[in-house]
mmCIF file of C-alpha atoms in Angstrom:
data_model
loop_
_atom_site.group_PDB
_atom_site.id
_atom_site.type_symbol
_atom_site.label_atom_id
_atom_site.label_comp_id
_atom_site.label_asym_id
_atom_site.label_seq_id
_atom_site.Cartn_x
_atom_site.Cartn_y
_atom_site.Cartn_z
ATOM 1 C CA MET A 1 0.000 0.000 0.000
ATOM 2 C CA ALA A 2 2.756 2.438 0.951
ATOM 3 C CA LEU A 3 4.545 1.648 -2.308
ATOM 4 C CA GLY A 4 1.427 2.567 -4.281
ATOM 5 C CA ILE A 5 1.211 5.921 -2.496
ATOM 6 C CA ILE A 6 4.872 6.651 -3.158
ATOM 7 C CA MET A 7 4.468 5.741 -6.817
ATOM 8 C CA ALA A 8 1.365 7.928 -7.103
ATOM 9 C CA LYS A 9 3.240 10.862 -5.572
ATOM 10 C CA GLU A 10 6.149 10.353 -7.953
ATOM 11 C CA PHE A 11 3.780 10.161 -10.900
ATOM 12 C CA LEU A 12 1.998 13.334 -9.801
ATOM 13 C CA HIS A 13 5.315 15.120 -9.461
ATOM 14 C CA LEU A 14 6.334 13.959 -12.931
ATOM 15 C CA LEU A 15 3.024 15.156 -14.347
ATOM 16 C CA ILE A 16 3.435 18.566 -12.717
ATOM 17 C CA SER A 17 6.976 19.027 -13.983
ATOM 18 C CA VAL A 18 5.928 17.995 -17.505
ATOM 19 C CA SER A 19 3.076 20.504 -17.528
ATOM 20 C CA GLU A 20 5.413 23.210 -16.197
ATOM 21 C CA ALA A 21 7.876 22.434 -18.979
ATOM 22 C CA SER A 22 5.211 22.474 -21.678
ATOM 23 C CA ARG A 23 3.840 25.767 -20.376
ATOM 24 C CA LEU A 24 7.356 27.223 -20.648
ATOM 25 C CA GLU A 25 7.692 25.819 -24.160
ATOM 26 C CA ILE A 26 4.400 27.411 -25.162
ATOM 27 C CA ARG A 27 5.375 30.777 -23.698
ATOM 28 C CA ASN A 28 8.743 30.653 -25.442
ATOM 29 C CA GLY A 29 7.014 29.780 -28.697
ATOM 30 C CA VAL A 30 4.696 32.766 -28.335
ATOM 31 C CA ASP A 31 7.614 35.042 -27.493
ATOM 32 C CA PHE A 32 9.470 33.751 -30.534
ATOM 33 C CA MET A 33 6.474 34.415 -32.766
ATOM 34 C CA ASN A 34 6.158 37.950 -31.375
ATOM 35 C CA PHE A 35 9.850 38.512 -31.981
ATOM 36 C CA ASN A 36 9.550 37.111 -35.488
ATOM 37 C CA TYR A 37 6.596 39.372 -36.225
ATOM 38 C CA ARG A 38 8.402 42.466 -34.960
ATOM 39 C CA TYR A 39 11.530 41.498 -36.872
ATOM 40 C CA THR A 40 9.541 41.108 -40.096
ATOM 41 C CA ALA A 41 7.766 44.431 -39.485
ATOM 42 C CA ALA A 42 11.136 46.119 -38.943
ATOM 43 C CA ILE A 43 12.435 44.706 -42.236
ATOM 44 C CA LYS A 44 9.333 45.941 -44.066
ATOM 45 C CA LEU A 45 9.747 49.405 -42.553
ATOM 46 C CA TRP A 46 13.381 49.375 -43.598
#
């Protein structure tokens, strides 16, 4: 029984860290797109 609880806690922790990582990935992707858009706009203005 104790082993099951430990495994569940580990799994939960893994799940949380994965979702944290994917949220960071998404935010970085959005930042990159914003940067790309601004960069393209700057080139067009040039």
